[in-house]
Coordinates of C-alpha atoms and ligand atoms in Angstrom, one line a residue:
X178 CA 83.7 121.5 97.8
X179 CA 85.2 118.7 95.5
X180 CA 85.4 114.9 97.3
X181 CA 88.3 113.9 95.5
X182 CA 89.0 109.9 97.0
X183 CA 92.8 108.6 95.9
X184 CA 94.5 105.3 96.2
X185 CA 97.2 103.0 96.3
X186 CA 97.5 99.5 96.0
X187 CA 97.9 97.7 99.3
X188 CA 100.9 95.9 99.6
X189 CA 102.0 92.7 100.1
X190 CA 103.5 92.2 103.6
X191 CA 105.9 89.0 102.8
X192 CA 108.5 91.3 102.8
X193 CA 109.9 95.2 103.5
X194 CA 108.7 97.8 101.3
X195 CA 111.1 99.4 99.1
X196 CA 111.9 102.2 96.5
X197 CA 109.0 100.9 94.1
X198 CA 106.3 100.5 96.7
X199 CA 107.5 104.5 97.9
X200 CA 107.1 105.6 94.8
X201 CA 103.2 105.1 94.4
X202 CA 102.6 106.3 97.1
X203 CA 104.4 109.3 96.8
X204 CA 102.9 109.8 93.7
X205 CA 99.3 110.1 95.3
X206 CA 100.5 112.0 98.2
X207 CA 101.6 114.4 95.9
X208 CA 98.0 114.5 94.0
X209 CA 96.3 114.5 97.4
X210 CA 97.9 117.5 98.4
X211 CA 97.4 119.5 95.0
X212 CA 93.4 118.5 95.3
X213 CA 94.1 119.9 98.8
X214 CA 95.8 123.2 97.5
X215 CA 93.3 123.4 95.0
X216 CA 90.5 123.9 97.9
X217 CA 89.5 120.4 97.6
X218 CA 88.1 117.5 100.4
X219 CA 90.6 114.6 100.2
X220 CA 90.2 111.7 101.3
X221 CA 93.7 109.5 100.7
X222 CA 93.9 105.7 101.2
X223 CA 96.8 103.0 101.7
X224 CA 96.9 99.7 103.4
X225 CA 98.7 96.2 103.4
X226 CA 97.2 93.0 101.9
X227 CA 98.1 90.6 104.2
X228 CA 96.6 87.3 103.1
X229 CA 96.8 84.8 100.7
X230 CA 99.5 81.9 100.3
X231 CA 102.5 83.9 99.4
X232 CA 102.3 85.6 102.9
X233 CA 101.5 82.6 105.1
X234 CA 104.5 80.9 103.4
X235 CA 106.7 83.5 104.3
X236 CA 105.4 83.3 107.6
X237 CA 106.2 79.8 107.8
X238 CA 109.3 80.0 106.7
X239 CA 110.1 82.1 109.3
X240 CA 108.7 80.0 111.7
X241 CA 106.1 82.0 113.0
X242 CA 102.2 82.5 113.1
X243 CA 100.7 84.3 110.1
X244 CA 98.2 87.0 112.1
X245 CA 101.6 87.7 114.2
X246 CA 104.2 87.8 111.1
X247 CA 101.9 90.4 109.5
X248 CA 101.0 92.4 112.6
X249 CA 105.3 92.4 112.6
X250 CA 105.9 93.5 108.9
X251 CA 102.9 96.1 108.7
X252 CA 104.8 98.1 111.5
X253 CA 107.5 98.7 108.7
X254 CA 105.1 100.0 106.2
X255 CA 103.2 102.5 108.5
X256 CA 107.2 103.5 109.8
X257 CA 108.0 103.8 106.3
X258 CA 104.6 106.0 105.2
X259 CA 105.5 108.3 108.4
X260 CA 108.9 108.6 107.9
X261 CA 108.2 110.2 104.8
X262 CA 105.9 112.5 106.4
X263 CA 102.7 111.0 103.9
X264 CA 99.4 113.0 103.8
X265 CA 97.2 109.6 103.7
X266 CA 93.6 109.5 105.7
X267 CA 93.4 106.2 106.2
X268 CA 95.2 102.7 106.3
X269 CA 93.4 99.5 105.4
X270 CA 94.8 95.7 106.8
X271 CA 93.0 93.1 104.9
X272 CA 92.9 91.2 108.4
X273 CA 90.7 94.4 110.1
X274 CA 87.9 92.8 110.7
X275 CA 86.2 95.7 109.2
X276 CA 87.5 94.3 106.1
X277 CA 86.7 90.5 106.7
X278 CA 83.2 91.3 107.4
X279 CA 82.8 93.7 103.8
X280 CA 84.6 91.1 101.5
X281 CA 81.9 88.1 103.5
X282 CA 79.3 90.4 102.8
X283 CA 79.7 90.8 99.4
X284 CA 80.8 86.7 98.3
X285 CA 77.9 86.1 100.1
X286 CA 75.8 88.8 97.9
X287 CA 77.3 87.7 94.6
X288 CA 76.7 84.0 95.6
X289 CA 72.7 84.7 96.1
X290 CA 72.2 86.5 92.9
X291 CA 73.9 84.0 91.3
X292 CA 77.3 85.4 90.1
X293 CA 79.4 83.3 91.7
X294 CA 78.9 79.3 91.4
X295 CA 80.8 76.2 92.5
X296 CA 83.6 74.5 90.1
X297 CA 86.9 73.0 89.7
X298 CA 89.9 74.7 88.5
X299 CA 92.5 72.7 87.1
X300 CA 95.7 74.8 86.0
X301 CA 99.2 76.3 86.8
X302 CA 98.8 79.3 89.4
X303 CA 101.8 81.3 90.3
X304 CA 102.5 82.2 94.3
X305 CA 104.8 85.0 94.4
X306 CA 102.1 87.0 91.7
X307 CA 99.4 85.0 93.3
X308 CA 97.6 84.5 90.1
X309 CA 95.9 82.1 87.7
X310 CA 97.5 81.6 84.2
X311 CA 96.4 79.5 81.5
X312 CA 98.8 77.5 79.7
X313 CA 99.4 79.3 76.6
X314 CA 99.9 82.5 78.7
X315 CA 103.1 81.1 79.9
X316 CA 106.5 82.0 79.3
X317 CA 108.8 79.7 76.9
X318 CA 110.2 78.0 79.8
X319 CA 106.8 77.4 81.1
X320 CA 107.4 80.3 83.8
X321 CA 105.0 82.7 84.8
X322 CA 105.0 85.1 82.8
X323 CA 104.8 87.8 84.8
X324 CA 107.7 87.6 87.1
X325 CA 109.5 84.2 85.3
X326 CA 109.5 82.0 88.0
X327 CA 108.2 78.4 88.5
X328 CA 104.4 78.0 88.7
X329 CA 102.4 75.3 90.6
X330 CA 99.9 73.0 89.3
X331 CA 96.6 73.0 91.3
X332 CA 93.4 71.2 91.1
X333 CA 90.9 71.7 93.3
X334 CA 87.1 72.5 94.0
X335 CA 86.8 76.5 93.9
X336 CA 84.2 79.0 93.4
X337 CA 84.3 81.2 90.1
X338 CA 82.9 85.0 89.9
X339 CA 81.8 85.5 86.5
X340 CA 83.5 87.5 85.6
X341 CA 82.6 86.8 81.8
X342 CA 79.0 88.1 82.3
X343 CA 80.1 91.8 82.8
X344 CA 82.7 92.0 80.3
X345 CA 80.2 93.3 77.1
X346 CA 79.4 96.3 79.8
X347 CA 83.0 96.6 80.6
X348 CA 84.0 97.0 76.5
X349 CA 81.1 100.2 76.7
X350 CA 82.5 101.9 79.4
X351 CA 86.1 101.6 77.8
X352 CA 84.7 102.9 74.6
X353 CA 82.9 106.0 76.2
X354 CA 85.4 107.0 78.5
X355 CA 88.9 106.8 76.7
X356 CA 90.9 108.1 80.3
X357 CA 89.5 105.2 82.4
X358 CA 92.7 103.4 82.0
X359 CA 95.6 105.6 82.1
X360 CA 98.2 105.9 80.1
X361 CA 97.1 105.1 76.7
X362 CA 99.3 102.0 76.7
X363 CA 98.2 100.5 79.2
X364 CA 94.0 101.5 78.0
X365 CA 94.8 99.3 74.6
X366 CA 96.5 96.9 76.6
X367 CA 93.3 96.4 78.0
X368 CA 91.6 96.5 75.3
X369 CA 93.4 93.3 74.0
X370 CA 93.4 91.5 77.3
X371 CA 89.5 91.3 76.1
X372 CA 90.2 90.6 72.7
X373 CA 92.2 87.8 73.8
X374 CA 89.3 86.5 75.6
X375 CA 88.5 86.2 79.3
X376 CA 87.2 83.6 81.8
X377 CA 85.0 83.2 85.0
X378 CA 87.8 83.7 87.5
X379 CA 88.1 81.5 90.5
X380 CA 88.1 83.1 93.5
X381 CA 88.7 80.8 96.7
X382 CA 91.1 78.4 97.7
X383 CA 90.7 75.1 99.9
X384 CA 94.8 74.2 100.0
X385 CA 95.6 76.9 103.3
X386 CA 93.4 78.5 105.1
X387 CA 95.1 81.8 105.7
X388 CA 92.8 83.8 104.3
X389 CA 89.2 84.6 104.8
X390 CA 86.7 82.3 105.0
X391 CA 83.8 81.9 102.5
X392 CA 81.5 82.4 104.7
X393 CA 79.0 79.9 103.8
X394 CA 81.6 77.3 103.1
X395 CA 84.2 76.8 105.7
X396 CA 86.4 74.6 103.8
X397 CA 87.3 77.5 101.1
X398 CA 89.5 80.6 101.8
X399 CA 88.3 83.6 99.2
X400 CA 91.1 84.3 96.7
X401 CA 93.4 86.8 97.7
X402 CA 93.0 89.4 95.0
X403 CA 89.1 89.2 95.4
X404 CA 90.1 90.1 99.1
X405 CA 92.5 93.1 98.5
X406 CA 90.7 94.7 95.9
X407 CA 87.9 94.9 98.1
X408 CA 89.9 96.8 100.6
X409 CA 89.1 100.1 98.3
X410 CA 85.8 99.2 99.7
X411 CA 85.3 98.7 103.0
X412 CA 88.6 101.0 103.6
X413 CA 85.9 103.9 103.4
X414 CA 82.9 102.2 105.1
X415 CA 81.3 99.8 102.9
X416 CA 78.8 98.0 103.2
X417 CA 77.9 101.0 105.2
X418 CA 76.4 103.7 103.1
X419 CA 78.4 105.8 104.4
X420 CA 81.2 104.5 101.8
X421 CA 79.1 106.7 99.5
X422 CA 80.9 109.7 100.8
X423 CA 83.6 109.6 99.1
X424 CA 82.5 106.9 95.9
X425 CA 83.7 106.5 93.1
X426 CA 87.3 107.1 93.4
X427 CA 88.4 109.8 91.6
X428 CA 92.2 108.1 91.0
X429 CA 93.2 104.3 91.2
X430 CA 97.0 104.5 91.4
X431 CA 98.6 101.1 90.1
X432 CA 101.6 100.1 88.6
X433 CA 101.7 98.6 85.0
X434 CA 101.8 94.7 85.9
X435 CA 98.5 94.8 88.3
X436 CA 96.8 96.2 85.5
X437 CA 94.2 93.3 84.5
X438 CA 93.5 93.3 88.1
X439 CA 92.5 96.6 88.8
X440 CA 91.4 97.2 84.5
X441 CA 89.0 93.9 83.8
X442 CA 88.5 92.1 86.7
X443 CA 87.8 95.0 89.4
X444 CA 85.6 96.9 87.1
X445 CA 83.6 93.7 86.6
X446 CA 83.0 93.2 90.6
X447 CA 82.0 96.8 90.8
X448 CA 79.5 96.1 88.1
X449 CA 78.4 93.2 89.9
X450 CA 77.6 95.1 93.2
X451 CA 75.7 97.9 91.0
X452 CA 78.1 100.1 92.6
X453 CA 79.8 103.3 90.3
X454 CA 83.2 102.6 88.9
X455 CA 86.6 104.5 89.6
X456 CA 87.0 107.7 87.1
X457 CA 90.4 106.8 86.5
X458 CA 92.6 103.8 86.7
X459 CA 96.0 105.2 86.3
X460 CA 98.9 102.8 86.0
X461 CA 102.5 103.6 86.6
X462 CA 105.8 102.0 85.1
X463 CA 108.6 100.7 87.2
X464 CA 112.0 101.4 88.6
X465 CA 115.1 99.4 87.9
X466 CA 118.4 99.6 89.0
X467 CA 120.6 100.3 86.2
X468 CA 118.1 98.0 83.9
X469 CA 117.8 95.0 86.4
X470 CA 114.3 94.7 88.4
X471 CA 114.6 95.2 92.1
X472 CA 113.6 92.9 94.0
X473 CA 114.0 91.1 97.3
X474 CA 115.5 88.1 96.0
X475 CA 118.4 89.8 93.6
X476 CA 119.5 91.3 96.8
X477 CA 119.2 94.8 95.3
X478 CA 116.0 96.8 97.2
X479 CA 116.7 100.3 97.8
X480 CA 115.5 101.5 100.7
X481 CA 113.9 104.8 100.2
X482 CA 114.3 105.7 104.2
X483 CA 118.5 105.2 103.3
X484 CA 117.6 107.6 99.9
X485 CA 115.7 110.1 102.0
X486 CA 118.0 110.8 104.6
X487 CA 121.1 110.8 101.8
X488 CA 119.2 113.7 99.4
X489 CA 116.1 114.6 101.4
X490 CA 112.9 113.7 101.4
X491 CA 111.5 116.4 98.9
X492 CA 114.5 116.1 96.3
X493 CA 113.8 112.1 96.3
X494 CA 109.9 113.0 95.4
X495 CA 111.1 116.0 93.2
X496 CA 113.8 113.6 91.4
X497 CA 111.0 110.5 91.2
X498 CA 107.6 112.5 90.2
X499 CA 110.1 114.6 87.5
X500 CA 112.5 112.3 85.8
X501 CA 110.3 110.6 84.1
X502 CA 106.9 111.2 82.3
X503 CA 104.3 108.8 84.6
X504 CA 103.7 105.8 83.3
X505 CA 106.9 104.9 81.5
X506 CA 109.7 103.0 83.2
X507 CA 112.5 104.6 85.0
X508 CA 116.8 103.7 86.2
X509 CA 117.3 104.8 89.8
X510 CA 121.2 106.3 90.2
X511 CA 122.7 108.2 92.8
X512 CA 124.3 110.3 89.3
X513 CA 120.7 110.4 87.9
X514 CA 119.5 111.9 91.6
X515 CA 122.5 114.2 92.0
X516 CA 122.7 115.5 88.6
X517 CA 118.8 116.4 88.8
X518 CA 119.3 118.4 92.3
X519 CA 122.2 120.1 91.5
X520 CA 121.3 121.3 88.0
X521 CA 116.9 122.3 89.0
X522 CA 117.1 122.2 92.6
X523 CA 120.2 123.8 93.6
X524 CA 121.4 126.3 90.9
X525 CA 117.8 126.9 89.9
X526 CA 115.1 127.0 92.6
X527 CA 117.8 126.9 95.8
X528 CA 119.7 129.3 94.2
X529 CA 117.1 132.0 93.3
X530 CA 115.2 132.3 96.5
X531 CA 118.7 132.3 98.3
X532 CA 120.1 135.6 96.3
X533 CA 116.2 137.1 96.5
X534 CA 116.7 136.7 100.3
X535 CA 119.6 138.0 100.6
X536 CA 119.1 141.2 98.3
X537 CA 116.2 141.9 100.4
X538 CA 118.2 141.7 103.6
X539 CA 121.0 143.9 101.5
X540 CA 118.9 146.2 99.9
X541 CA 115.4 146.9 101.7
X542 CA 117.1 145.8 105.6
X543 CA 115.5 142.5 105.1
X544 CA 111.8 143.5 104.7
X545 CA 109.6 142.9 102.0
X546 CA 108.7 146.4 100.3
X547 CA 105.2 147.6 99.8
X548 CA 103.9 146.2 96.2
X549 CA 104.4 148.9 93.6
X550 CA 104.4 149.3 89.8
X551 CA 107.5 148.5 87.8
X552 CA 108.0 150.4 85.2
X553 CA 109.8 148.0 82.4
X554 CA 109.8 146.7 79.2
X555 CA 110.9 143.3 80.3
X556 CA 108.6 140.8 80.8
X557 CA 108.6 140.2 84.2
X558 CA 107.3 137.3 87.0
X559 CA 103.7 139.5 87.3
X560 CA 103.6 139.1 84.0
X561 CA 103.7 135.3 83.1
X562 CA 103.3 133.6 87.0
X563 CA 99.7 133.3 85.9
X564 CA 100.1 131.6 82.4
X565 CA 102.6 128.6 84.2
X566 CA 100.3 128.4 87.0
X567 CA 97.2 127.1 84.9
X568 CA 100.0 125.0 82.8
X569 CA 100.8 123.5 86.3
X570 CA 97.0 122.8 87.3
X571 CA 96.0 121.6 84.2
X572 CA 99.5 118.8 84.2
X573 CA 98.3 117.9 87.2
X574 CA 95.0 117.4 86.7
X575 CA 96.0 114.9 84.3
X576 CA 99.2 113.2 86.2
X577 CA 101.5 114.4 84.0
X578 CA 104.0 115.0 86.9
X579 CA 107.1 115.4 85.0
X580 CA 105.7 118.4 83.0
X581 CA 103.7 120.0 85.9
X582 CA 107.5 120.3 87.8
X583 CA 108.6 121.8 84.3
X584 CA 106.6 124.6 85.1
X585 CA 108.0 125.4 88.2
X586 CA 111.2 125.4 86.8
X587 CA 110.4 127.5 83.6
X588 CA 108.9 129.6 85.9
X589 CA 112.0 130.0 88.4
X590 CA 114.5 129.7 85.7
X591 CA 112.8 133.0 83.8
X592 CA 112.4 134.7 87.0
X593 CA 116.3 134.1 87.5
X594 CA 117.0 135.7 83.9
X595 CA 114.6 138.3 84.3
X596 CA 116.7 139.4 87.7
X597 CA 119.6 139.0 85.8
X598 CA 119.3 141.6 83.3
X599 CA 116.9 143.6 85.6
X600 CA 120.4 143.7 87.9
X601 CA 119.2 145.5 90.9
X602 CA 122.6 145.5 92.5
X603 CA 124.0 148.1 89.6
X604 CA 120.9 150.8 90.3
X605 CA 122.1 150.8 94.2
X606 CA 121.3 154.5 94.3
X607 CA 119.0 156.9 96.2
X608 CA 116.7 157.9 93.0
X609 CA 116.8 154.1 92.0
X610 CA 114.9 153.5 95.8
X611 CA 111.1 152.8 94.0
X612 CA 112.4 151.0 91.5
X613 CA 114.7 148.6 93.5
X614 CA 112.0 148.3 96.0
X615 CA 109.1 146.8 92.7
X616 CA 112.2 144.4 91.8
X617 CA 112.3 143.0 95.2
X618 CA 108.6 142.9 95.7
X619 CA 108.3 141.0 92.4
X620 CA 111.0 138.4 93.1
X621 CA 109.3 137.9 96.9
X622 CA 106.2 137.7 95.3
X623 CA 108.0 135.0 92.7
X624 CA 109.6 132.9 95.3
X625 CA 105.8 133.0 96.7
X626 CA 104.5 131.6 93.9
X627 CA 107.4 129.0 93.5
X628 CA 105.8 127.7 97.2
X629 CA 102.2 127.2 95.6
X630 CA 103.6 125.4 92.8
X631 CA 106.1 123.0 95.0
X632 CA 104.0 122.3 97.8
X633 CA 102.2 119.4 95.9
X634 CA 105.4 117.5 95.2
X635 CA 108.2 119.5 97.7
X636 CA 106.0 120.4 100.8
X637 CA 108.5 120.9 103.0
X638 CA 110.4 123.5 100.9
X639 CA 107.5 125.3 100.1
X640 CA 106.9 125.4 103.7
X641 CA 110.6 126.8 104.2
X642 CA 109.8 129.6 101.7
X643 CA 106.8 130.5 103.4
X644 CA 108.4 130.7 106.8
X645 CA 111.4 133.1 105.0
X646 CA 108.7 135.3 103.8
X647 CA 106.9 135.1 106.9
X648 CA 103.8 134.2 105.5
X649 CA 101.8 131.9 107.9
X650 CA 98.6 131.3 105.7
X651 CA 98.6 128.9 103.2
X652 CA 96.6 129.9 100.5
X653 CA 94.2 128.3 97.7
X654 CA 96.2 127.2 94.4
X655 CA 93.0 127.9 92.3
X656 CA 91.8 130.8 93.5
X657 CA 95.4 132.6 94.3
X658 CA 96.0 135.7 92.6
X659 CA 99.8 137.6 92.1
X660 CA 100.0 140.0 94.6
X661 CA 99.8 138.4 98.3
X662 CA 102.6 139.7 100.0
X663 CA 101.2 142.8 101.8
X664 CA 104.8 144.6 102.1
X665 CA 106.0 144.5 105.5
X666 CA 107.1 141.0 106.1
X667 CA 110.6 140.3 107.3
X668 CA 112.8 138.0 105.8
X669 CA 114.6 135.2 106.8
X670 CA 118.0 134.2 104.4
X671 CA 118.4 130.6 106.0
X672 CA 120.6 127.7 104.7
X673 CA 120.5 126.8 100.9
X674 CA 117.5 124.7 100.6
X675 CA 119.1 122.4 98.4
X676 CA 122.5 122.3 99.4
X677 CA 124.7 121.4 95.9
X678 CA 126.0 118.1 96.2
X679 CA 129.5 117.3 94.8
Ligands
MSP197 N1 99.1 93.3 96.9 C1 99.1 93.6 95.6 C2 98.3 94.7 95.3 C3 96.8 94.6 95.7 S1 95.9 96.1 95.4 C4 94.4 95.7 95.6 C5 100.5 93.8 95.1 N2 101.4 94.2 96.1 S2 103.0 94.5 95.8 O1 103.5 94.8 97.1 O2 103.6 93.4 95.2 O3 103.1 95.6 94.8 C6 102.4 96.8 95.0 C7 102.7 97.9 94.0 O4 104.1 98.2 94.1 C8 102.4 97.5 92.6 O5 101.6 98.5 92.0 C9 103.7 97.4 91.9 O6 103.7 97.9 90.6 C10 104.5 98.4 92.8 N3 105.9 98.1 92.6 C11 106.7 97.1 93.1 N4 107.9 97.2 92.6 C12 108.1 98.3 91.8 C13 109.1 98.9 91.2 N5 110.4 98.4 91.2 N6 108.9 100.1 90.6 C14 107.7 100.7 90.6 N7 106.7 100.1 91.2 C15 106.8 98.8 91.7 O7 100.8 93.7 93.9

């Protein structure tokens, strides 16, 4: 069996998550449960990053102790995660001690073999992106560049990983494995991050202490993005062998502006550690609201428990996984969410297994009728379910979300023609009795096939299908064939699944 072992980024726990946060992990729920559909062993991981000066501030500010302002916020995330009924194994805290002890284990290791070594830095270093810049990399106000707001100046002793040492290797394994960094945009943007040049990075702090200790030197906290990236690390085990399990991860999820984080600098601490990089970094873009960031302090964070319970939870993954090809930026709307429901959810999907159901129930007393040829010269749903389903597993193979969903709805909308002009309603006759029974099998056995190709992205409707077909098994994408349905099964009609919304 495949070990397919996902990610997310952990989040920052300064403040609530929101519609962007949701959306990656959404977007490696749905690939965990396709690996799991596809007969595959999954092993799904998520977490908070909880240290670091950005978060103790925020703790202060609220007038409270760091460890309990974290253990406070973190409630929200794991609410949030269950809430919308997420798939993930496991759930990293950079304060587990689990963690603490793996990210001491390995400063300690890079500091014997000599990769990381005492300095100063001297520079402008941004809080809320808790990163280092160096002066030319700032904006034209002298902003950070990332996120435009002020940065500090620091200066103060710190250790550096050198980061410069591994960079040649890092160049090779970009050259001989073109997919590593995902999309293509974001591989060249890579590719002239190192162009640009790179230095040793620091990676501890002696101005807080809300972080974890060096463990050799107690007046130095490590950095916190030496911390968290770790987390993909000891979240399965490591140092413990055991990590090896499920090593090397077989998707990094990201969005585009942690990129050099997870694209230069956590490839380079992998190489350090001799341990097997990630087969794929893949980076996504980001939401706006009608072109404007969100973001906690615009005032503007949409809530994606408020945007579940107004669409449901599958038409918000459906709408976010098939707007927009992964990897490019994307305008949240209630119009862009309603117009995408009504016009592929409703009429389309919602509407064909509703009119299959209720034929059945009309025309065969709401049982499914034994499989049997049909005689036709149309092209019909046993004829091209197979060619869309290896379209879908190949799309999704390679993240291309937007296009996998396509299928589905190629598939449902030709299956909605193809009933259309078959028109079993105008053959209700006694000598029409085989052939209006192959019509229904084919459309049960369609709306059958529509539940393997949601369930990745819409689990809970292909659930619903397969509880109106009365089919309790849920079967292996890969290995499925057309043909499943035994006959026999009684129907359920039920509510519209996606209820039009006006
Ligand atoms: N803590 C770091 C990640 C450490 S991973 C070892 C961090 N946290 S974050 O909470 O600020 O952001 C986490 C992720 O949320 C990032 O991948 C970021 O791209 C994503 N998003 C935050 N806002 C977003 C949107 N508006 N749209 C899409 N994704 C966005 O960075």
């Amino acid at each position: 069996m495949a070990k397919r072992y996902l990610t997310t980024p952990i989040y920052y726990v300064n403040a609530e998550p929101h519609i962007g946060h949701a959306y990656t992990n959404i977007a490696t729920d749905s690939l965990a449960r396709f690996y799991r559909t596809m007969g595959d062993d999954v092993y799904f991981l998520t977490g908070t990053d909880e240290h670091g000066e950005k978060v103790g501030r925020t703790a202060n500010e609220e007038g409270k102790e760091p460890q309990e302002f974290v253990d406070e916020v973190v409630k929200t995330f794991r609410r949030l995660w269950q809430d919308l009924k997420l798939s993930h194994d496991g759930f990293i805290r950079t304060t587990d001690q689990r963690h603490v002890e793996a990210v001491q284990h390995v400063f300690q290791q890079l500091y014997d073999q000599g990769d990381i070594y005492l300095d100063t830095y001297e520079g402008p270093y941004c809080v809320h992106c808790e990163t280092y810049w160096s002066e030319n990399k700032l904006d034209d106000q002298g902003n950070c560049p990332e996120c435009n707001r002020a940065v500090e100046y620091i200066s103060e002793d710190s250790y550096f990983f050198r980061l410069t040492k591994y960079i040649p290797e890092l160049r090779k394994h970009l050259e001989a494995n073109p997919k590593f960094v995902s999309p293509e945009s974001r591989y060249n943007e890579v590719v002239n991050l190192l162009n640009e040049g790179v230095q040793d990075l620091s990676v501890s702090r002696t101005k807080f202490d809300w972080g974890i200790p060096v463990p050799f030197d107690e007046d130095h906290v490590v950095y916190v993005w030496f911390d968290a990236l770790l987390n993909y690390l000891s979240g399965i085990g490591y140092p413990n062998k055991k990590f090896e399990d499920w090593w090397p991860p077989k998707v990094q999820f990201i969005g585009k502006d942690i990129l050099r984080f997870h694209a230069v600098i956590w490839p380079c601490m992998l190489m350090a550690l001799d341990v097997a990089l990630p087969e794929r970094v893949q980076a996504h873009g980001w939401w706006t609201l009608e072109g404007d960031k969100i973001s906690k302090s615009k005032g503007n964070v949409v809530d994606p428990r408020e945007l579940a319970h107004q669409f449901g939870r599958d038409a918000l993954r459906y709408f976010l996984l098939r707007r927009i090809p992964f990897g490019e930026d994307g305008v949240m709307s209630d119009e862009g969410l309603v117009e995408l429901i009504n016009g592929e959810l409703a009429n389309n999907l919602g509407n064909l297994v509703n009119r299959s159901l209720s034929m059945v129930e009309k025309f065969a007393d709401g049982i499914v009728p034994k499989p049997e040829e049909l005689e036709t010269d149309l092209e019909s749903p046993a004829d091209f379910a197979a060619q869309h389903r290896q379209n879908f597993i190949e799309l999704m193979e390679d993240l291309k979300f937007d296009r996998a969903l396509k299928e589905l709805m190629l598939f449902t909308s030709k299956t909605n023609r193809w009933l259309q002009e078959e028109a079993p309603w105008k053959l209700d006759r006694e000598e029409n009795r085989e052939r209006i029974n192959a019509i229904l099998y084919q459309l049960c056995e369609a709306l059958n096939e529509i539940s393997y190709l949601a369930e990745p992205v819409m689990p809970e409707t292909a659930a619903e299908i397969k509880k109106r077909l009365e089919v309790s098994e849920q079967g292996n994408l890969e290995t499925r064939r057309w043909g499943e349905l035994k006959g026999g099964e009684k129907v359920t009609i039920g509510d519209p699944l996606f209820p039009r919304i006006d």
